[in-house]
Short mmCIF file of C-alpha atoms and ligand atoms in Angstrom, two decimals:
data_model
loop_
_atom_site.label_atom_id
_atom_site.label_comp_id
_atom_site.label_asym_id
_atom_site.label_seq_id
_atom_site.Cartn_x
_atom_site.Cartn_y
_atom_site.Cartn_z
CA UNK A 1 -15.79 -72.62 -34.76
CA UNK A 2 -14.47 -69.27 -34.09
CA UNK A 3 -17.21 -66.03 -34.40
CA UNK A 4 -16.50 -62.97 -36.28
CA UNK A 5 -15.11 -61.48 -32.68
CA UNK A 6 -13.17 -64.19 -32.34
CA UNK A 7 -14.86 -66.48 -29.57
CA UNK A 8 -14.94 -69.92 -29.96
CA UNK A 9 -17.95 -71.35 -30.00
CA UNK A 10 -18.26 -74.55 -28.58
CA UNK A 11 -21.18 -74.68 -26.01
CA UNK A 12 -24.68 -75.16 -27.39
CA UNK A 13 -27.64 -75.00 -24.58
CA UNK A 14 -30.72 -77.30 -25.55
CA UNK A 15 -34.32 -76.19 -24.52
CA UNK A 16 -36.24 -79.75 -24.69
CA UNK A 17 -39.44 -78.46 -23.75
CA UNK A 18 -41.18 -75.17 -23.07
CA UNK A 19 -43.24 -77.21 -20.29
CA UNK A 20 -42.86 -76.18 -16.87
CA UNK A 21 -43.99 -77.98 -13.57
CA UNK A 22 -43.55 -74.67 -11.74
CA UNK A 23 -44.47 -71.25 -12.29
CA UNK A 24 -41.45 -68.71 -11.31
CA UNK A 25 -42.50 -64.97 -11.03
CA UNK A 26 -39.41 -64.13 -12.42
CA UNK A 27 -39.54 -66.61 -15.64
CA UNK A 28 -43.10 -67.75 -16.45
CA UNK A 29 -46.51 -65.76 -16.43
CA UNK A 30 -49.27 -67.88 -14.38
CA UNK A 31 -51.64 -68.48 -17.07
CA UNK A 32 -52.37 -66.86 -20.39
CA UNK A 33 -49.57 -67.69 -22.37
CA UNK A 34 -49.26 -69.98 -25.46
CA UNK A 35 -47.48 -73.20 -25.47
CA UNK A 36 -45.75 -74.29 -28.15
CA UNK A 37 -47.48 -76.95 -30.21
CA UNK A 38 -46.39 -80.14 -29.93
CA UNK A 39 -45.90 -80.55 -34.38
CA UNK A 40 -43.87 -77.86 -34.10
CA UNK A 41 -41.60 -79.15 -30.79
CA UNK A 42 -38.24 -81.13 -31.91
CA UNK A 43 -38.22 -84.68 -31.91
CA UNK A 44 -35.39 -85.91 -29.79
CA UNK A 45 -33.93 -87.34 -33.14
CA UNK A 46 -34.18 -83.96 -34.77
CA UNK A 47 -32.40 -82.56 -31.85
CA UNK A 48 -29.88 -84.97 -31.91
CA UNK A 49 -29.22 -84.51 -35.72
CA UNK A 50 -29.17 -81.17 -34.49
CA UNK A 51 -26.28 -81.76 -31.80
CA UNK A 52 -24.30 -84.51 -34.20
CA UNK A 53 -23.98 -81.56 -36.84
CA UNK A 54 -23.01 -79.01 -34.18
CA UNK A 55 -20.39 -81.49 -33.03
CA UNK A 56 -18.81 -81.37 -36.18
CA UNK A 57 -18.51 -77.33 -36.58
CA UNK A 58 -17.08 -77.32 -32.97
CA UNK A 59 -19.33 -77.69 -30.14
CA UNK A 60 -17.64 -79.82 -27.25
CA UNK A 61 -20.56 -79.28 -24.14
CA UNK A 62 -24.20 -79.49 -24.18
CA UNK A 63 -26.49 -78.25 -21.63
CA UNK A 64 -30.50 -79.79 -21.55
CA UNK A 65 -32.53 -77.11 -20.33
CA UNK A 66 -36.21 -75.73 -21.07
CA UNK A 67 -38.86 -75.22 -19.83
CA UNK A 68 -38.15 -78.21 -17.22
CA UNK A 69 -36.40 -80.82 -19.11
CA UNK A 70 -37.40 -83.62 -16.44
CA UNK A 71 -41.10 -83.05 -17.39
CA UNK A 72 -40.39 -83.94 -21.23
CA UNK A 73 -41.32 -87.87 -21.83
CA UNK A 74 -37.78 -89.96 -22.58
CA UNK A 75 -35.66 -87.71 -21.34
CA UNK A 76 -33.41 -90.50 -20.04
CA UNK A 77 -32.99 -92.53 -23.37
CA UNK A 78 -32.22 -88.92 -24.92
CA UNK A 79 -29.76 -88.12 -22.46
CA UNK A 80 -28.26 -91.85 -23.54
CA UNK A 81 -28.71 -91.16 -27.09
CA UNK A 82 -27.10 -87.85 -26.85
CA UNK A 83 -23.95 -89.16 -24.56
CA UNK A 84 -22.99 -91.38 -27.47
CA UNK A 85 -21.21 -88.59 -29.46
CA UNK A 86 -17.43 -89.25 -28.54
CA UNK A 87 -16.85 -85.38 -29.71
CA UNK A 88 -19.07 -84.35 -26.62
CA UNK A 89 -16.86 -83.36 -23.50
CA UNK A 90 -19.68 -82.92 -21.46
CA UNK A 91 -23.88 -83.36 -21.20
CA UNK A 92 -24.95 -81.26 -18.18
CA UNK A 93 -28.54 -79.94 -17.43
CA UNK A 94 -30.22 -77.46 -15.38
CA UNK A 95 -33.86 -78.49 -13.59
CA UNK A 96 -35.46 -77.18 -10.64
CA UNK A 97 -34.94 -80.16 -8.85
CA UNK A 98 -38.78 -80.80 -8.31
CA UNK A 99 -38.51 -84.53 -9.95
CA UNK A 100 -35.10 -85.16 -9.73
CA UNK A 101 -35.19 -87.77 -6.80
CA UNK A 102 -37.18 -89.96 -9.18
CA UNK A 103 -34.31 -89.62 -11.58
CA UNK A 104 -31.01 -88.95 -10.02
CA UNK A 105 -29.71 -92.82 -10.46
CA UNK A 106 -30.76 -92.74 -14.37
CA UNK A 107 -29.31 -89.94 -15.29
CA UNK A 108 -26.16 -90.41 -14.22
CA UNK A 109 -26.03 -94.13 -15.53
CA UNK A 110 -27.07 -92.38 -19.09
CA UNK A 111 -24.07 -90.27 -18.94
CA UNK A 112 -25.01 -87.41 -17.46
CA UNK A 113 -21.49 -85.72 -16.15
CA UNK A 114 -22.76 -82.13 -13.95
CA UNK A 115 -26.44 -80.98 -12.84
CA UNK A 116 -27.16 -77.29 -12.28
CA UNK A 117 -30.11 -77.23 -9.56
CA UNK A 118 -32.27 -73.90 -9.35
CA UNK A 119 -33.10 -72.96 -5.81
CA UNK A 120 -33.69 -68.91 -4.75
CA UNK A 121 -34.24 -69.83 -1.14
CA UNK A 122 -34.12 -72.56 1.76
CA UNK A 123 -37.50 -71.02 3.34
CA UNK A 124 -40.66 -73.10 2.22
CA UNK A 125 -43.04 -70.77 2.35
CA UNK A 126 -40.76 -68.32 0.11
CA UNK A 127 -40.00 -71.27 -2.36
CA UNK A 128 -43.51 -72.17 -2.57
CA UNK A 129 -44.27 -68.14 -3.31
CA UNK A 130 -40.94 -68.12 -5.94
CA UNK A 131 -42.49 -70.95 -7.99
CA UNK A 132 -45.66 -70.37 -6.89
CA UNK A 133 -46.37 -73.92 -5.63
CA UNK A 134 -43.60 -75.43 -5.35
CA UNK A 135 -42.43 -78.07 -2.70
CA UNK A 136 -38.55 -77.13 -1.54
CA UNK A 137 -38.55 -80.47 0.15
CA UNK A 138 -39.19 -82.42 -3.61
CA UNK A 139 -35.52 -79.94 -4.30
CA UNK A 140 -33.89 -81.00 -1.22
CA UNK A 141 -34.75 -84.77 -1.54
CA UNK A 142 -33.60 -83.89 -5.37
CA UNK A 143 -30.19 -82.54 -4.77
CA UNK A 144 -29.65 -85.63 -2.20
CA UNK A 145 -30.41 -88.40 -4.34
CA UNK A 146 -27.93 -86.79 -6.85
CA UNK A 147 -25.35 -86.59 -4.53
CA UNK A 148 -25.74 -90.25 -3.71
CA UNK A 149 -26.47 -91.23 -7.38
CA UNK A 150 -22.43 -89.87 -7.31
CA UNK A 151 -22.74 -87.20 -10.42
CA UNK A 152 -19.48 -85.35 -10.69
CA UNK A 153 -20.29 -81.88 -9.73
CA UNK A 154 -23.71 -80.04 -8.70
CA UNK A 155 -23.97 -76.50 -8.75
CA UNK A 156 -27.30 -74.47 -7.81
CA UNK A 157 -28.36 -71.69 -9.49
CA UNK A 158 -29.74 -68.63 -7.31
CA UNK A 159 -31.66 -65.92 -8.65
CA UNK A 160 -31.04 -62.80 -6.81
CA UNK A 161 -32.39 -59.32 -6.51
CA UNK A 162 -29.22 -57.11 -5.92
CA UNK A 163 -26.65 -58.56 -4.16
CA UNK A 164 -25.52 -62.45 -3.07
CA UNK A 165 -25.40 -60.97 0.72
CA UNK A 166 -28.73 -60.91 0.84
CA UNK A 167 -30.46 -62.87 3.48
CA UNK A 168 -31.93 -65.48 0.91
CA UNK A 169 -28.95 -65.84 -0.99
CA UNK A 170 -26.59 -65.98 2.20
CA UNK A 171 -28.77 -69.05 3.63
CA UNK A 172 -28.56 -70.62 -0.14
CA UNK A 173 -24.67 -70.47 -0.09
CA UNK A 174 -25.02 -71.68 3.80
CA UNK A 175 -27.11 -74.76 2.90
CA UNK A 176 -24.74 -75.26 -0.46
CA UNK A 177 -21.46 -75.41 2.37
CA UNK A 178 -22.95 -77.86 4.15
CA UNK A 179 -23.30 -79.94 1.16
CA UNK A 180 -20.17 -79.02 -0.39
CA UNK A 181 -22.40 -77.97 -3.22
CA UNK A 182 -20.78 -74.43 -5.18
CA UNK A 183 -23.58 -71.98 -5.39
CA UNK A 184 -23.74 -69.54 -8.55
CA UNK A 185 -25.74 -66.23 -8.09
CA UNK A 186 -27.40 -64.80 -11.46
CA UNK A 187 -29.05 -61.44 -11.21
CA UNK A 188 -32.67 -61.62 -11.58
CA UNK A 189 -32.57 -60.31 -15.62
CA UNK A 190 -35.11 -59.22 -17.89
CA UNK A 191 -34.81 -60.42 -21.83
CA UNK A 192 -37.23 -57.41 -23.01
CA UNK A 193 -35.44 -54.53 -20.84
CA UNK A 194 -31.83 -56.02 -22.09
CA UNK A 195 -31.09 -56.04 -18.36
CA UNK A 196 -28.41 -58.70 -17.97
CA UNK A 197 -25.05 -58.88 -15.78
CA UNK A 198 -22.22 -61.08 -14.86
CA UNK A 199 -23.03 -64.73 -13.12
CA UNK A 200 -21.20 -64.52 -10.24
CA UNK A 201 -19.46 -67.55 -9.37
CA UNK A 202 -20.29 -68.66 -13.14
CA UNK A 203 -20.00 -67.85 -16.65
CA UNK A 204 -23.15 -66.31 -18.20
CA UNK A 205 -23.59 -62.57 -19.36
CA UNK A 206 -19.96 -61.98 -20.11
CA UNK A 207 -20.43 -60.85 -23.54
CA UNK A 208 -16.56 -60.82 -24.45
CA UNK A 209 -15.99 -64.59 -23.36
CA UNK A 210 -19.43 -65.85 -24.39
CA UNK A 211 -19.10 -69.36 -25.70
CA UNK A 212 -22.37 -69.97 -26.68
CA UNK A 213 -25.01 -71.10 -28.48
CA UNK A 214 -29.02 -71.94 -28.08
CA UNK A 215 -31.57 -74.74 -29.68
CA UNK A 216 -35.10 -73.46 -28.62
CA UNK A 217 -37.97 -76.64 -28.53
CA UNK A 218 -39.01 -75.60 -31.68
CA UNK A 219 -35.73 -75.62 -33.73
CA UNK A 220 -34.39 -71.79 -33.27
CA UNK A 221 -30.48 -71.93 -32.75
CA UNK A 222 -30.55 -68.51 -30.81
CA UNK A 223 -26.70 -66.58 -30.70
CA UNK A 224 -27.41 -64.88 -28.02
CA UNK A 225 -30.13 -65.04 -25.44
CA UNK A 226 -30.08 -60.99 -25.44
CA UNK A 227 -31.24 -60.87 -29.28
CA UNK A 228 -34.26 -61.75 -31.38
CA UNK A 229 -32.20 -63.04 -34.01
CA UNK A 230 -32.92 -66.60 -34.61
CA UNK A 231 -32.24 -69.12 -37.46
CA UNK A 232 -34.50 -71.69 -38.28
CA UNK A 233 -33.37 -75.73 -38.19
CA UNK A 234 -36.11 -77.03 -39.71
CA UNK A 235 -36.51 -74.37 -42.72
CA UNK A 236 -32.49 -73.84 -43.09
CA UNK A 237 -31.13 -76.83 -42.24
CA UNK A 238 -28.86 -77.69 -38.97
CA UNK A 239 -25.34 -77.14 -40.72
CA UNK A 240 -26.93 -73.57 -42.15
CA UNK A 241 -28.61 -72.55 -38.87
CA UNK A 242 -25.88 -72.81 -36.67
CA UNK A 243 -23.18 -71.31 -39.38
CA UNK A 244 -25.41 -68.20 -39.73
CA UNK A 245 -26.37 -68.17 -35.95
CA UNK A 246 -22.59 -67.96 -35.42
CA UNK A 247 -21.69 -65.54 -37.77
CA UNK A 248 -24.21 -63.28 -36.85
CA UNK A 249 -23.33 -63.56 -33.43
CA UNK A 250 -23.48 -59.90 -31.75
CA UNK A 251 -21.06 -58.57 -30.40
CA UNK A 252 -22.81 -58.14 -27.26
CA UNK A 253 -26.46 -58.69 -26.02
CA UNK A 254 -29.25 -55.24 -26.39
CA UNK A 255 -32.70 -57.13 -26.06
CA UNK A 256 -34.87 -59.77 -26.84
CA UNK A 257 -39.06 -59.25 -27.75
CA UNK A 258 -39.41 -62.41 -28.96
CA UNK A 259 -38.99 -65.22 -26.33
CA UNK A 260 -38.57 -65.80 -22.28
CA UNK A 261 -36.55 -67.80 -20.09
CA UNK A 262 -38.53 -70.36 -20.13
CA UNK A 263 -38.88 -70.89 -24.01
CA UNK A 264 -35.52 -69.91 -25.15
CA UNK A 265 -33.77 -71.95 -21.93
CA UNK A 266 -32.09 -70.18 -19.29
N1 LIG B 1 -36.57 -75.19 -15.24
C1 LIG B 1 -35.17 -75.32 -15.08
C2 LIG B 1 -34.68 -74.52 -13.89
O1 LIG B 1 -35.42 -73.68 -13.39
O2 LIG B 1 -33.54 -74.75 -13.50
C3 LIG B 1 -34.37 -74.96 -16.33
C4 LIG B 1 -34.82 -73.78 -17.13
S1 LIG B 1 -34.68 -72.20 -16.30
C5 LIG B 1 -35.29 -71.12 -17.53
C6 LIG B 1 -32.92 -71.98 -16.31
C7 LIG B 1 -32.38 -70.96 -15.37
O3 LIG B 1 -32.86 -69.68 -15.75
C8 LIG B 1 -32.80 -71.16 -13.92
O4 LIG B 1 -31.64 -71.27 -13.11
C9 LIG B 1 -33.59 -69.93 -13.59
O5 LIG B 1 -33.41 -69.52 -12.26
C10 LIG B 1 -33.02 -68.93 -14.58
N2 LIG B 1 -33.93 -67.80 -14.84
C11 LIG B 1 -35.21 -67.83 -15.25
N3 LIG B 1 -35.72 -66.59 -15.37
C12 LIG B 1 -34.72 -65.73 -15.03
C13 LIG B 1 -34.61 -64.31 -14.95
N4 LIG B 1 -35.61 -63.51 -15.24
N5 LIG B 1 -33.42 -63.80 -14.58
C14 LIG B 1 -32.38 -64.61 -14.28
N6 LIG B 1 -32.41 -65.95 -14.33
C15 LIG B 1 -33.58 -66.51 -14.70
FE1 LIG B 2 -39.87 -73.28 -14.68
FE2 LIG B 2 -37.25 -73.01 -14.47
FE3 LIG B 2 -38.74 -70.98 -15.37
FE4 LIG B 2 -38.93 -71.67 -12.83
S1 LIG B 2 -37.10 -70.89 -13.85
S2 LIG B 2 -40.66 -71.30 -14.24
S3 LIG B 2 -38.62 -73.83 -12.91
S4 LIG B 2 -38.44 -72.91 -16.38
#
């Protein structure tokens, strides 16, 4: 379905959970902030009513995100459930890797076509500092079982400061060469300070080209991850929610007060 600027949106990016087995400075305070309850997270049928209906008005991709979608229970019989719609092009997902070994060879037998793998750093005792207690060996073991579980493309995801020559980000893209692995660097942003650029090496934060839409864990289809606007599934219906979440879409991003990476989906 084409937007009042003319983009056609067909890419809808699914937080599952606002759960999160690691604690990124960037993304998620350390304590002190409210989970969502779980009455008010969507059931994996309501989210795929949810996708079937967005299907129909034009979307072709799906990403599973969160929060870390490998935390959620059933996330494999979802991922089956969900790679039944023949109008679906594509079911990708970005995790941070941590339990991926356990599930490399099940997602990609549930249809799972391209994995996006977080990773800031190849230095353990940074990664553990990043996520504040993470393991980069869990991510390493992660990204090799995927490999061998034969998904069609991997692409990691590295958060950087300024610039993708920076020493972290140069030993990333090393460690991705070696792997023949693309690396993607996003600039570290900040949803409340509308600070957002281009992805380089990806698609995100080009306003003009944007593609997309969101599905929060509790039922929000979000236009644009730079905006508080928000329209309720559950109160408006799907079909309503994601016609009004289109036509409002802005123009471009300003801000957003009202949600964070890791509750909105990155
Ligand atoms: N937990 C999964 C993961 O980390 O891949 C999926 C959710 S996470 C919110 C999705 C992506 O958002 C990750 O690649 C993460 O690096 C990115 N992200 C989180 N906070 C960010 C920030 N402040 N600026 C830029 N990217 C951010
Ligand atoms: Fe969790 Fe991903 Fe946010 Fe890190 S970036 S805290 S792994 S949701």
């Amino acid at each position: 379905m084409l937007d009042s600027y003319n983009r056609n949106i067909n890419y809808l990016r699914i937080s599952v959970t606002d759960r999160c087995n690691l604690r990124c400075l960037y993304c998620m305070p350390e304590e002190g902030f409210k989970l969502l309850k779980h009455e008010e997270i969507l059931s994996y049928e309501e989210i795929i009513e949810v996708v079937n209906i967005a299907v129909d008005l034009g979307i072709t991709k799906v990403r599973i995100t969160g929060g870390e979608p490998l935390v959620r229970k059933g996330i494999i019989d979802f991922i089956k459930m969900i790679s039944k719609n023949k109008g679906l092009d594509e079911v990708t997902m970005t995790t941070n890797g941590i339990l991926l070994s356990d599930f490399a060879t099940s997602l990609v037998e549930a249809g799972l076509s391209r994995i996006n793998i977080s990773l800031d750093t190849i230095d353990a005792k940074k990664f553990y500092d990043i996520t504040r207690g993470g393991d980069l060996n869990k991510v390493i073991a992660g990204i090799e079982a995927i490999q061998k579980a034969g998904i069609s493309q991997i692409k990691v995801n590295c958060v950087i400061k300024k610039s993708s020559k920076e020493p972290d980000a140069k030993a990333v893209k090393a460690f991705c060469d070696s792997k023949g692995i693309q690396a993607r660097f996003i600039h570290q942003m900040n949803l409340e300070k509308g600070q957002f650029s281009i992805v380089e090496g990806g698609s995100g934060g080009d306003c003009h080209n944007c593609n997309r839409l969101r599905l929060t864990a509790n039922g929000k289809i979000k236009p644009c991850l730079f905006s508080d606007l928000e329209f309720d599934v559950r109160k408006l219906g799907a079909k309503n929610a994601i016609i009004k979440a289109i036509g409002e879409k802005p123009a471009s991003g300003t801000y957003n007060n009202s949600g964070n990476f890791y509750n909105i989906g990155g």
